[in-house]
């Protein structure tokens, strides 16, 4: 058992008294201990999650869906796809990224998925499934394909969307090569099928014509009385 002891000194007419109150604090102590343990576990899990996030993703943008403010943070020193770390209005940051960083063909889809209105709508519908969008950066010297994934959270009554971005250029290139190989295989299969069809058509004609002659002559012979 845990006990709580409180001392209350009293001075009265040159006399000193001490009132001692003793109470059972076992339940209170256990509750505090549990809260401390849970807090430690939460901090440990949060630290682990941050480490995983830092290893997996390159950029993090925390969007407050209530105020519309955002905080952009680069998780790796050499990965600054959207510029330096900043805390600004989300729509302003989004417009700047679209106009200066994204190739023109991918801008509409990027805006549709990551717009503040769309994020708010998904949050209001309680559709908390992560959503993703792939796009290419507007770079002349190289081709960089990025993927941004949105996770929805709620912190202290405020709704947030966390946009995590990573480089998927190698994956995109791999898929492009796979698609090219698949298309080539389909073309080869179509050519093979066309050749087979043509072959069967020719063979059918070459066999059917003499076969009809043989059948006709056989029927004619069988219909006569021969010695």
mmCIF file with all atom_site columns, C-alpha atoms in Angstrom:
data_model
loop_
_atom_site.group_PDB
_atom_site.id
_atom_site.type_symbol
_atom_site.label_atom_id
_atom_site.label_alt_id
_atom_site.label_comp_id
_atom_site.label_asym_id
_atom_site.label_entity_id
_atom_site.label_seq_id
_atom_site.pdbx_PDB_ins_code
_atom_site.Cartn_x
_atom_site.Cartn_y
_atom_site.Cartn_z
_atom_site.occupancy
_atom_site.B_iso_or_equiv
_atom_site.pdbx_formal_charge
_atom_site.auth_seq_id
_atom_site.auth_comp_id
_atom_site.auth_asym_id
_atom_site.auth_atom_id
_atom_site.pdbx_PDB_model_num
ATOM 1   C CA . UNK A 1 1   ? 0.000   0.000   0.000    1.00 0.00 ? 1   UNK A CA 1
ATOM 2   C CA . UNK A 1 2   ? 0.972   3.564   -0.634   1.00 0.00 ? 2   UNK A CA 1
ATOM 3   C CA . UNK A 1 3   ? 0.184   6.199   1.982    1.00 0.00 ? 3   UNK A CA 1
ATOM 4   C CA . UNK A 1 4   ? -0.014  9.960   1.601    1.00 0.00 ? 4   UNK A CA 1
ATOM 5   C CA . UNK A 1 5   ? 1.042   11.995  4.640    1.00 0.00 ? 5   UNK A CA 1
ATOM 6   C CA . UNK A 1 6   ? 0.302   15.734  4.925    1.00 0.00 ? 6   UNK A CA 1
ATOM 7   C CA . UNK A 1 7   ? 1.691   17.941  7.699    1.00 0.00 ? 7   UNK A CA 1
ATOM 8   C CA . UNK A 1 8   ? -0.103  21.144  8.731    1.00 0.00 ? 8   UNK A CA 1
ATOM 9   C CA . UNK A 1 9   ? 1.894   23.258  11.252   1.00 0.00 ? 9   UNK A CA 1
ATOM 10  C CA . UNK A 1 10  ? -0.202  25.545  13.491   1.00 0.00 ? 10  UNK A CA 1
ATOM 11  C CA . UNK A 1 11  ? 1.104   28.324  15.707   1.00 0.00 ? 11  UNK A CA 1
ATOM 12  C CA . UNK A 1 12  ? -1.219  29.538  18.458   1.00 0.00 ? 12  UNK A CA 1
ATOM 13  C CA . UNK A 1 13  ? -0.277  31.596  21.537   1.00 0.00 ? 13  UNK A CA 1
ATOM 14  C CA . UNK A 1 14  ? 3.367   30.615  21.450   1.00 0.00 ? 14  UNK A CA 1
ATOM 15  C CA . UNK A 1 15  ? 2.352   26.994  21.111   1.00 0.00 ? 15  UNK A CA 1
ATOM 16  C CA . UNK A 1 16  ? 3.142   24.889  18.106   1.00 0.00 ? 16  UNK A CA 1
ATOM 17  C CA . UNK A 1 17  ? 0.947   22.109  16.802   1.00 0.00 ? 17  UNK A CA 1
ATOM 18  C CA . UNK A 1 18  ? 1.277   19.795  13.823   1.00 0.00 ? 18  UNK A CA 1
ATOM 19  C CA . UNK A 1 19  ? -1.778  18.156  12.321   1.00 0.00 ? 19  UNK A CA 1
ATOM 20  C CA . UNK A 1 20  ? -0.863  14.976  10.493   1.00 0.00 ? 20  UNK A CA 1
ATOM 21  C CA . UNK A 1 21  ? -3.299  13.570  7.924    1.00 0.00 ? 21  UNK A CA 1
ATOM 22  C CA . UNK A 1 22  ? -2.656  10.079  6.632    1.00 0.00 ? 22  UNK A CA 1
ATOM 23  C CA . UNK A 1 23  ? -4.651  8.678   3.706    1.00 0.00 ? 23  UNK A CA 1
ATOM 24  C CA . UNK A 1 24  ? -4.523  5.604   1.506    1.00 0.00 ? 24  UNK A CA 1
ATOM 25  C CA . UNK A 1 25  ? -3.051  6.681   -1.856   1.00 0.00 ? 25  UNK A CA 1
ATOM 26  C CA . UNK A 1 26  ? -2.615  3.242   -3.402   1.00 0.00 ? 26  UNK A CA 1
ATOM 27  C CA . UNK A 1 27  ? -5.290  3.723   -6.086   1.00 0.00 ? 27  UNK A CA 1
ATOM 28  C CA . UNK A 1 28  ? -4.109  7.226   -6.904   1.00 0.00 ? 28  UNK A CA 1
ATOM 29  C CA . UNK A 1 29  ? -0.486  6.040   -7.109   1.00 0.00 ? 29  UNK A CA 1
ATOM 30  C CA . UNK A 1 30  ? -1.409  3.134   -9.378   1.00 0.00 ? 30  UNK A CA 1
ATOM 31  C CA . UNK A 1 31  ? -3.343  5.459   -11.679  1.00 0.00 ? 31  UNK A CA 1
ATOM 32  C CA . UNK A 1 32  ? -0.431  7.905   -11.875  1.00 0.00 ? 32  UNK A CA 1
ATOM 33  C CA . UNK A 1 33  ? 1.996   5.060   -12.483  1.00 0.00 ? 33  UNK A CA 1
ATOM 34  C CA . UNK A 1 34  ? -0.224  3.755   -15.277  1.00 0.00 ? 34  UNK A CA 1
ATOM 35  C CA . UNK A 1 35  ? -0.443  7.199   -16.868  1.00 0.00 ? 35  UNK A CA 1
ATOM 36  C CA . UNK A 1 36  ? 3.337   7.607   -16.697  1.00 0.00 ? 36  UNK A CA 1
ATOM 37  C CA . UNK A 1 37  ? 3.830   4.160   -18.238  1.00 0.00 ? 37  UNK A CA 1
ATOM 38  C CA . UNK A 1 38  ? 1.324   4.888   -20.986  1.00 0.00 ? 38  UNK A CA 1
ATOM 39  C CA . UNK A 1 39  ? 2.937   8.239   -21.671  1.00 0.00 ? 39  UNK A CA 1
ATOM 40  C CA . UNK A 1 40  ? 6.335   6.540   -21.945  1.00 0.00 ? 40  UNK A CA 1
ATOM 41  C CA . UNK A 1 41  ? 4.897   3.913   -24.292  1.00 0.00 ? 41  UNK A CA 1
ATOM 42  C CA . UNK A 1 42  ? 3.255   6.595   -26.424  1.00 0.00 ? 42  UNK A CA 1
ATOM 43  C CA . UNK A 1 43  ? 6.494   8.578   -26.630  1.00 0.00 ? 43  UNK A CA 1
ATOM 44  C CA . UNK A 1 44  ? 8.425   5.433   -27.519  1.00 0.00 ? 44  UNK A CA 1
ATOM 45  C CA . UNK A 1 45  ? 5.912   4.496   -30.228  1.00 0.00 ? 45  UNK A CA 1
ATOM 46  C CA . UNK A 1 46  ? 5.878   8.057   -31.528  1.00 0.00 ? 46  UNK A CA 1
ATOM 47  C CA . UNK A 1 47  ? 9.689   8.079   -31.666  1.00 0.00 ? 47  UNK A CA 1
ATOM 48  C CA . UNK A 1 48  ? 9.697   4.729   -33.458  1.00 0.00 ? 48  UNK A CA 1
ATOM 49  C CA . UNK A 1 49  ? 7.029   5.930   -35.894  1.00 0.00 ? 49  UNK A CA 1
ATOM 50  C CA . UNK A 1 50  ? 9.022   9.096   -36.588  1.00 0.00 ? 50  UNK A CA 1
ATOM 51  C CA . UNK A 1 51  ? 12.126  6.998   -37.273  1.00 0.00 ? 51  UNK A CA 1
ATOM 52  C CA . UNK A 1 52  ? 10.188  4.755   -39.656  1.00 0.00 ? 52  UNK A CA 1
ATOM 53  C CA . UNK A 1 53  ? 8.642   7.787   -41.332  1.00 0.00 ? 53  UNK A CA 1
ATOM 54  C CA . UNK A 1 54  ? 12.037  9.450   -41.723  1.00 0.00 ? 54  UNK A CA 1
ATOM 55  C CA . UNK A 1 55  ? 13.505  6.322   -43.313  1.00 0.00 ? 55  UNK A CA 1
ATOM 56  C CA . UNK A 1 56  ? 10.548  5.729   -45.635  1.00 0.00 ? 56  UNK A CA 1
ATOM 57  C CA . UNK A 1 57  ? 9.516   9.244   -46.639  1.00 0.00 ? 57  UNK A CA 1
ATOM 58  C CA . UNK A 1 58  ? 11.406  12.381  -47.664  1.00 0.00 ? 58  UNK A CA 1
ATOM 59  C CA . UNK A 1 59  ? 8.974   15.229  -46.894  1.00 0.00 ? 59  UNK A CA 1
ATOM 60  C CA . UNK A 1 60  ? 6.222   15.677  -44.307  1.00 0.00 ? 60  UNK A CA 1
ATOM 61  C CA . UNK A 1 61  ? 3.496   18.298  -44.419  1.00 0.00 ? 61  UNK A CA 1
ATOM 62  C CA . UNK A 1 62  ? 1.091   18.572  -41.478  1.00 0.00 ? 62  UNK A CA 1
ATOM 63  C CA . UNK A 1 63  ? -2.153  20.302  -42.464  1.00 0.00 ? 63  UNK A CA 1
ATOM 64  C CA . UNK A 1 64  ? -4.563  21.667  -39.855  1.00 0.00 ? 64  UNK A CA 1
ATOM 65  C CA . UNK A 1 65  ? -7.949  21.147  -41.499  1.00 0.00 ? 65  UNK A CA 1
ATOM 66  C CA . UNK A 1 66  ? -9.606  23.560  -39.052  1.00 0.00 ? 66  UNK A CA 1
ATOM 67  C CA . UNK A 1 67  ? -7.339  26.587  -39.462  1.00 0.00 ? 67  UNK A CA 1
ATOM 68  C CA . UNK A 1 68  ? -5.960  25.802  -42.914  1.00 0.00 ? 68  UNK A CA 1
ATOM 69  C CA . UNK A 1 69  ? -2.370  26.256  -41.740  1.00 0.00 ? 69  UNK A CA 1
ATOM 70  C CA . UNK A 1 70  ? 0.391   23.823  -42.663  1.00 0.00 ? 70  UNK A CA 1
ATOM 71  C CA . UNK A 1 71  ? 3.901   22.936  -41.565  1.00 0.00 ? 71  UNK A CA 1
ATOM 72  C CA . UNK A 1 72  ? 6.287   21.590  -44.205  1.00 0.00 ? 72  UNK A CA 1
ATOM 73  C CA . UNK A 1 73  ? 9.288   19.651  -42.909  1.00 0.00 ? 73  UNK A CA 1
ATOM 74  C CA . UNK A 1 74  ? 12.058  18.001  -44.915  1.00 0.00 ? 74  UNK A CA 1
ATOM 75  C CA . UNK A 1 75  ? 12.898  14.665  -43.308  1.00 0.00 ? 75  UNK A CA 1
ATOM 76  C CA . UNK A 1 76  ? 16.187  14.231  -45.183  1.00 0.00 ? 76  UNK A CA 1
ATOM 77  C CA . UNK A 1 77  ? 18.874  16.842  -45.649  1.00 0.00 ? 77  UNK A CA 1
ATOM 78  C CA . UNK A 1 78  ? 19.358  16.196  -49.364  1.00 0.00 ? 78  UNK A CA 1
ATOM 79  C CA . UNK A 1 79  ? 15.660  15.932  -50.280  1.00 0.00 ? 79  UNK A CA 1
ATOM 80  C CA . UNK A 1 80  ? 14.098  19.378  -50.710  1.00 0.00 ? 80  UNK A CA 1
ATOM 81  C CA . UNK A 1 81  ? 11.460  18.734  -53.378  1.00 0.00 ? 81  UNK A CA 1
ATOM 82  C CA . UNK A 1 82  ? 9.205   21.577  -52.219  1.00 0.00 ? 82  UNK A CA 1
ATOM 83  C CA . UNK A 1 83  ? 11.784  24.017  -50.908  1.00 0.00 ? 83  UNK A CA 1
ATOM 84  C CA . UNK A 1 84  ? 12.906  24.791  -47.357  1.00 0.00 ? 84  UNK A CA 1
ATOM 85  C CA . UNK A 1 85  ? 10.990  24.065  -44.164  1.00 0.00 ? 85  UNK A CA 1
ATOM 86  C CA . UNK A 1 86  ? 8.112   26.495  -43.772  1.00 0.00 ? 86  UNK A CA 1
ATOM 87  C CA . UNK A 1 87  ? 4.921   27.182  -41.836  1.00 0.00 ? 87  UNK A CA 1
ATOM 88  C CA . UNK A 1 88  ? 2.323   28.886  -44.016  1.00 0.00 ? 88  UNK A CA 1
ATOM 89  C CA . UNK A 1 89  ? -1.246  28.747  -45.248  1.00 0.00 ? 89  UNK A CA 1
ATOM 90  C CA . UNK A 1 90  ? -1.772  25.358  -46.885  1.00 0.00 ? 90  UNK A CA 1
ATOM 91  C CA . UNK A 1 91  ? -3.509  26.634  -50.017  1.00 0.00 ? 91  UNK A CA 1
ATOM 92  C CA . UNK A 1 92  ? -0.661  29.081  -50.649  1.00 0.00 ? 92  UNK A CA 1
ATOM 93  C CA . UNK A 1 93  ? 1.938   26.345  -50.266  1.00 0.00 ? 93  UNK A CA 1
ATOM 94  C CA . UNK A 1 94  ? -0.074  24.004  -52.489  1.00 0.00 ? 94  UNK A CA 1
ATOM 95  C CA . UNK A 1 95  ? -0.443  26.609  -55.247  1.00 0.00 ? 95  UNK A CA 1
ATOM 96  C CA . UNK A 1 96  ? 3.283   27.388  -55.121  1.00 0.00 ? 96  UNK A CA 1
ATOM 97  C CA . UNK A 1 97  ? 4.153   23.682  -55.409  1.00 0.00 ? 97  UNK A CA 1
ATOM 98  C CA . UNK A 1 98  ? 1.750   23.180  -58.321  1.00 0.00 ? 98  UNK A CA 1
ATOM 99  C CA . UNK A 1 99  ? 2.943   26.199  -60.282  1.00 0.00 ? 99  UNK A CA 1
ATOM 100 C CA . UNK A 1 100 ? 6.683   25.747  -59.765  1.00 0.00 ? 100 UNK A CA 1
ATOM 101 C CA . UNK A 1 101 ? 7.342   22.081  -59.019  1.00 0.00 ? 101 UNK A CA 1
ATOM 102 C CA . UNK A 1 102 ? 4.827   19.833  -60.833  1.00 0.00 ? 102 UNK A CA 1
ATOM 103 C CA . UNK A 1 103 ? 4.757   19.106  -64.579  1.00 0.00 ? 103 UNK A CA 1
ATOM 104 C CA . UNK A 1 104 ? 1.729   20.527  -66.318  1.00 0.00 ? 104 UNK A CA 1
ATOM 105 C CA . UNK A 1 105 ? 0.098   17.180  -67.182  1.00 0.00 ? 105 UNK A CA 1
ATOM 106 C CA . UNK A 1 106 ? -0.049  16.132  -63.514  1.00 0.00 ? 106 UNK A CA 1
ATOM 107 C CA . UNK A 1 107 ? -1.205  19.413  -61.950  1.00 0.00 ? 107 UNK A CA 1
ATOM 108 C CA . UNK A 1 108 ? -4.962  18.875  -62.137  1.00 0.00 ? 108 UNK A CA 1
ATOM 109 C CA . UNK A 1 109 ? -4.854  15.447  -60.483  1.00 0.00 ? 109 UNK A CA 1
ATOM 110 C CA . UNK A 1 110 ? -2.402  16.685  -57.849  1.00 0.00 ? 110 UNK A CA 1
ATOM 111 C CA . UNK A 1 111 ? -4.717  19.595  -56.987  1.00 0.00 ? 111 UNK A CA 1
ATOM 112 C CA . UNK A 1 112 ? -7.848  17.410  -56.987  1.00 0.00 ? 112 UNK A CA 1
ATOM 113 C CA . UNK A 1 113 ? -6.437  14.901  -54.509  1.00 0.00 ? 113 UNK A CA 1
ATOM 114 C CA . UNK A 1 114 ? -4.549  17.252  -52.191  1.00 0.00 ? 114 UNK A CA 1
ATOM 115 C CA . UNK A 1 115 ? -6.828  20.291  -52.192  1.00 0.00 ? 115 UNK A CA 1
ATOM 116 C CA . UNK A 1 116 ? -7.988  21.487  -48.778  1.00 0.00 ? 116 UNK A CA 1
ATOM 117 C CA . UNK A 1 117 ? -11.647 21.058  -49.782  1.00 0.00 ? 117 UNK A CA 1
ATOM 118 C CA . UNK A 1 118 ? -11.095 17.415  -50.732  1.00 0.00 ? 118 UNK A CA 1
ATOM 119 C CA . UNK A 1 119 ? -9.194  16.670  -47.515  1.00 0.00 ? 119 UNK A CA 1
ATOM 120 C CA . UNK A 1 120 ? -11.923 18.308  -45.426  1.00 0.00 ? 120 UNK A CA 1
ATOM 121 C CA . UNK A 1 121 ? -14.604 16.393  -47.309  1.00 0.00 ? 121 UNK A CA 1
ATOM 122 C CA . UNK A 1 122 ? -12.914 13.043  -46.701  1.00 0.00 ? 122 UNK A CA 1
ATOM 123 C CA . UNK A 1 123 ? -12.420 13.890  -43.028  1.00 0.00 ? 123 UNK A CA 1
ATOM 124 C CA . UNK A 1 124 ? -16.067 14.933  -42.620  1.00 0.00 ? 124 UNK A CA 1
ATOM 125 C CA . UNK A 1 125 ? -17.172 11.681  -44.249  1.00 0.00 ? 125 UNK A CA 1
ATOM 126 C CA . UNK A 1 126 ? -14.931 9.865   -41.741  1.00 0.00 ? 126 UNK A CA 1
ATOM 127 C CA . UNK A 1 127 ? -13.179 8.200   -44.645  1.00 0.00 ? 127 UNK A CA 1
ATOM 128 C CA . UNK A 1 128 ? -9.853  7.751   -42.915  1.00 0.00 ? 128 UNK A CA 1
ATOM 129 C CA . UNK A 1 129 ? -8.299  5.432   -45.508  1.00 0.00 ? 129 UNK A CA 1
ATOM 130 C CA . UNK A 1 130 ? -4.986  6.861   -46.778  1.00 0.00 ? 130 UNK A CA 1
ATOM 131 C CA . UNK A 1 131 ? -5.121  8.323   -50.283  1.00 0.00 ? 131 UNK A CA 1
ATOM 132 C CA . UNK A 1 132 ? -2.187  8.657   -52.681  1.00 0.00 ? 132 UNK A CA 1
ATOM 133 C CA . UNK A 1 133 ? -1.292  10.515  -55.843  1.00 0.00 ? 133 UNK A CA 1
ATOM 134 C CA . UNK A 1 134 ? 1.711   10.082  -58.167  1.00 0.00 ? 134 UNK A CA 1
ATOM 135 C CA . UNK A 1 135 ? 3.212   12.883  -60.230  1.00 0.00 ? 135 UNK A CA 1
ATOM 136 C CA . UNK A 1 136 ? 6.406   14.034  -61.892  1.00 0.00 ? 136 UNK A CA 1
ATOM 137 C CA . UNK A 1 137 ? 8.517   17.018  -60.929  1.00 0.00 ? 137 UNK A CA 1
ATOM 138 C CA . UNK A 1 138 ? 9.091   19.791  -63.436  1.00 0.00 ? 138 UNK A CA 1
ATOM 139 C CA . UNK A 1 139 ? 12.817  19.162  -63.928  1.00 0.00 ? 139 UNK A CA 1
ATOM 140 C CA . UNK A 1 140 ? 14.708  19.513  -67.199  1.00 0.00 ? 140 UNK A CA 1
ATOM 141 C CA . UNK A 1 141 ? 17.851  17.635  -66.189  1.00 0.00 ? 141 UNK A CA 1
ATOM 142 C CA . UNK A 1 142 ? 16.195  14.482  -64.853  1.00 0.00 ? 142 UNK A CA 1
ATOM 143 C CA . UNK A 1 143 ? 12.908  12.653  -64.426  1.00 0.00 ? 143 UNK A CA 1
ATOM 144 C CA . UNK A 1 144 ? 11.757  12.398  -60.795  1.00 0.00 ? 144 UNK A CA 1
ATOM 145 C CA . UNK A 1 145 ? 8.483   10.702  -59.916  1.00 0.00 ? 145 UNK A CA 1
ATOM 146 C CA . UNK A 1 146 ? 7.030   11.356  -56.459  1.00 0.00 ? 146 UNK A CA 1
ATOM 147 C CA . UNK A 1 147 ? 4.175   9.815   -54.511  1.00 0.00 ? 147 UNK A CA 1
ATOM 148 C CA . UNK A 1 148 ? 2.306   11.730  -51.805  1.00 0.00 ? 148 UNK A CA 1
ATOM 149 C CA . UNK A 1 149 ? 0.169   9.785   -49.321  1.00 0.00 ? 149 UNK A CA 1
ATOM 150 C CA . UNK A 1 150 ? -2.331  11.444  -46.977  1.00 0.00 ? 150 UNK A CA 1
ATOM 151 C CA . UNK A 1 151 ? -3.018  10.103  -43.479  1.00 0.00 ? 151 UNK A CA 1
ATOM 152 C CA . UNK A 1 152 ? -5.828  11.560  -41.361  1.00 0.00 ? 152 UNK A CA 1
ATOM 153 C CA . UNK A 1 153 ? -5.456  12.191  -37.623  1.00 0.00 ? 153 UNK A CA 1
ATOM 154 C CA . UNK A 1 154 ? -7.172  14.104  -34.844  1.00 0.00 ? 154 UNK A CA 1
ATOM 155 C CA . UNK A 1 155 ? -5.126  15.871  -32.162  1.00 0.00 ? 155 UNK A CA 1
ATOM 156 C CA . UNK A 1 156 ? -6.673  17.735  -29.234  1.00 0.00 ? 156 UNK A CA 1
ATOM 157 C CA . UNK A 1 157 ? -9.969  18.020  -31.029  1.00 0.00 ? 157 UNK A CA 1
ATOM 158 C CA . UNK A 1 158 ? -8.377  19.434  -34.186  1.00 0.00 ? 158 UNK A CA 1
ATOM 159 C CA . UNK A 1 159 ? -8.494  17.491  -37.435  1.00 0.00 ? 159 UNK A CA 1
ATOM 160 C CA . UNK A 1 160 ? -5.224  17.089  -39.289  1.00 0.00 ? 160 UNK A CA 1
ATOM 161 C CA . UNK A 1 161 ? -4.064  15.609  -42.569  1.00 0.00 ? 161 UNK A CA 1
ATOM 162 C CA . UNK A 1 162 ? -0.432  14.509  -42.765  1.00 0.00 ? 162 UNK A CA 1
ATOM 163 C CA . UNK A 1 163 ? 0.941   14.447  -46.319  1.00 0.00 ? 163 UNK A CA 1
ATOM 164 C CA . UNK A 1 164 ? 4.024   12.233  -46.632  1.00 0.00 ? 164 UNK A CA 1
ATOM 165 C CA . UNK A 1 165 ? 6.017   12.297  -49.862  1.00 0.00 ? 165 UNK A CA 1
ATOM 166 C CA . UNK A 1 166 ? 8.691   9.944   -51.196  1.00 0.00 ? 166 UNK A CA 1
ATOM 167 C CA . UNK A 1 167 ? 10.645  9.342   -54.395  1.00 0.00 ? 167 UNK A CA 1
ATOM 168 C CA . UNK A 1 168 ? 9.206   6.440   -56.410  1.00 0.00 ? 168 UNK A CA 1
ATOM 169 C CA . UNK A 1 169 ? 11.165  7.047   -59.619  1.00 0.00 ? 169 UNK A CA 1
ATOM 170 C CA . UNK A 1 170 ? 12.703  3.572   -59.590  1.00 0.00 ? 170 UNK A CA 1
ATOM 171 C CA . UNK A 1 171 ? 9.303   1.957   -59.024  1.00 0.00 ? 171 UNK A CA 1
ATOM 172 C CA . UNK A 1 172 ? 7.737   4.040   -61.782  1.00 0.00 ? 172 UNK A CA 1
ATOM 173 C CA . UNK A 1 173 ? 10.580  3.158   -64.169  1.00 0.00 ? 173 UNK A CA 1
ATOM 174 C CA . UNK A 1 174 ? 10.208  -0.517  -63.248  1.00 0.00 ? 174 UNK A CA 1
ATOM 175 C CA . UNK A 1 175 ? 6.462   -0.378  -63.946  1.00 0.00 ? 175 UNK A CA 1
ATOM 176 C CA . UNK A 1 176 ? 7.118   1.416   -67.259  1.00 0.00 ? 176 UNK A CA 1
ATOM 177 C CA . UNK A 1 177 ? 9.532   -1.327  -68.319  1.00 0.00 ? 177 UNK A CA 1
ATOM 178 C CA . UNK A 1 178 ? 7.084   -3.996  -67.209  1.00 0.00 ? 178 UNK A CA 1
ATOM 179 C CA . UNK A 1 179 ? 4.286   -2.346  -69.190  1.00 0.00 ? 179 UNK A CA 1
ATOM 180 C CA . UNK A 1 180 ? 6.544   -2.116  -72.251  1.00 0.00 ? 180 UNK A CA 1
ATOM 181 C CA . UNK A 1 181 ? 7.450   -5.790  -71.948  1.00 0.00 ? 181 UNK A CA 1
ATOM 182 C CA . UNK A 1 182 ? 3.791   -6.701  -71.525  1.00 0.00 ? 182 UNK A CA 1
ATOM 183 C CA . UNK A 1 183 ? 2.785   -4.645  -74.553  1.00 0.00 ? 183 UNK A CA 1
ATOM 184 C CA . UNK A 1 184 ? 5.514   -6.265  -76.646  1.00 0.00 ? 184 UNK A CA 1
ATOM 185 C CA . UNK A 1 185 ? 4.384   -9.701  -75.505  1.00 0.00 ? 185 UNK A CA 1
ATOM 186 C CA . UNK A 1 186 ? 0.778   -8.853  -76.442  1.00 0.00 ? 186 UNK A CA 1
ATOM 187 C CA . UNK A 1 187 ? 1.907   -7.645  -79.871  1.00 0.00 ? 187 UNK A CA 1
ATOM 188 C CA . UNK A 1 188 ? 3.897   -10.845 -80.430  1.00 0.00 ? 188 UNK A CA 1
ATOM 189 C CA . UNK A 1 189 ? 0.897   -12.938 -79.320  1.00 0.00 ? 189 UNK A CA 1
ATOM 190 C CA . UNK A 1 190 ? -1.351  -11.035 -81.750  1.00 0.00 ? 190 UNK A CA 1
ATOM 191 C CA . UNK A 1 191 ? 1.090   -11.599 -84.604  1.00 0.00 ? 191 UNK A CA 1
ATOM 192 C CA . UNK A 1 192 ? 1.318   -15.293 -83.723  1.00 0.00 ? 192 UNK A CA 1
ATOM 193 C CA . UNK A 1 193 ? -2.467  -15.574 -83.585  1.00 0.00 ? 193 UNK A CA 1
ATOM 194 C CA . UNK A 1 194 ? -2.835  -13.822 -86.953  1.00 0.00 ? 194 UNK A CA 1
ATOM 195 C CA . UNK A 1 195 ? -0.249  -16.163 -88.488  1.00 0.00 ? 195 UNK A CA 1
ATOM 196 C CA . UNK A 1 196 ? -2.051  -19.184 -87.049  1.00 0.00 ? 196 UNK A CA 1
ATOM 197 C CA . UNK A 1 197 ? -5.384  -17.971 -88.431  1.00 0.00 ? 197 UNK A CA 1
ATOM 198 C CA . UNK A 1 198 ? -3.873  -17.386 -91.879  1.00 0.00 ? 198 UNK A CA 1
ATOM 199 C CA . UNK A 1 199 ? -2.154  -20.790 -91.801  1.00 0.00 ? 199 UNK A CA 1
ATOM 200 C CA . UNK A 1 200 ? -5.393  -22.580 -90.892  1.00 0.00 ? 200 UNK A CA 1
ATOM 201 C CA . UNK A 1 201 ? -7.267  -20.703 -93.597  1.00 0.00 ? 201 UNK A CA 1
ATOM 202 C CA . UNK A 1 202 ? -4.761  -21.769 -96.265  1.00 0.00 ? 202 UNK A CA 1
ATOM 203 C CA . UNK A 1 203 ? -4.551  -25.378 -95.049  1.00 0.00 ? 203 UNK A CA 1
ATOM 204 C CA . UNK A 1 204 ? -8.344  -25.596 -94.838  1.00 0.00 ? 204 UNK A CA 1
ATOM 205 C CA . UNK A 1 205 ? -8.645  -24.493 -98.471  1.00 0.00 ? 205 UNK A CA 1
ATOM 206 C CA . UNK A 1 206 ? -5.871  -26.824 -99.660  1.00 0.00 ? 206 UNK A CA 1
ATOM 207 C CA . UNK A 1 207 ? -7.462  -29.803 -97.908  1.00 0.00 ? 207 UNK A CA 1
ATOM 208 C CA . UNK A 1 208 ? -11.134 -29.020 -98.571  1.00 0.00 ? 208 UNK A CA 1
ATOM 209 C CA . UNK A 1 209 ? -10.845 -28.728 -102.380 1.00 0.00 ? 209 UNK A CA 1
ATOM 210 C CA . UNK A 1 210 ? -9.287  -32.160 -103.103 1.00 0.00 ? 210 UNK A CA 1
ATOM 211 C CA . UNK A 1 211 ? -11.347 -33.771 -100.347 1.00 0.00 ? 211 UNK A CA 1
ATOM 212 C CA . UNK A 1 212 ? -14.565 -32.576 -101.995 1.00 0.00 ? 212 UNK A CA 1
ATOM 213 C CA . UNK A 1 213 ? -13.385 -34.057 -105.299 1.00 0.00 ? 213 UNK A CA 1
ATOM 214 C CA . UNK A 1 214 ? -12.603 -37.388 -103.657 1.00 0.00 ? 214 UNK A CA 1
ATOM 215 C CA . UNK A 1 215 ? -15.983 -37.494 -101.877 1.00 0.00 ? 215 UNK A CA 1
ATOM 216 C CA . UNK A 1 216 ? -17.841 -36.585 -105.066 1.00 0.00 ? 216 UNK A CA 1
ATOM 217 C CA . UNK A 1 217 ? -16.074 -39.226 -107.170 1.00 0.00 ? 217 UNK A CA 1
ATOM 218 C CA . UNK A 1 218 ? -16.540 -41.831 -104.421 1.00 0.00 ? 218 UNK A CA 1
ATOM 219 C CA . UNK A 1 219 ? -20.296 -41.172 -104.255 1.00 0.00 ? 219 UNK A CA 1
ATOM 220 C CA . UNK A 1 220 ? -20.500 -41.328 -108.050 1.00 0.00 ? 220 UNK A CA 1
ATOM 221 C CA . UNK A 1 221 ? -18.642 -44.647 -108.160 1.00 0.00 ? 221 UNK A CA 1
ATOM 222 C CA . UNK A 1 222 ? -20.744 -46.128 -105.351 1.00 0.00 ? 222 UNK A CA 1
ATOM 223 C CA . UNK A 1 223 ? -23.945 -45.219 -107.175 1.00 0.00 ? 223 UNK A CA 1
ATOM 224 C CA . UNK A 1 224 ? -23.008 -47.278 -110.257 1.00 0.00 ? 224 UNK A CA 1
ATOM 225 C CA . UNK A 1 225 ? -23.004 -51.029 -110.766 1.00 0.00 ? 225 UNK A CA 1
ATOM 226 C CA . UNK A 1 226 ? -19.388 -51.826 -111.436 1.00 0.00 ? 226 UNK A CA 1
ATOM 227 C CA . UNK A 1 227 ? -17.757 -55.122 -112.273 1.00 0.00 ? 227 UNK A CA 1
#
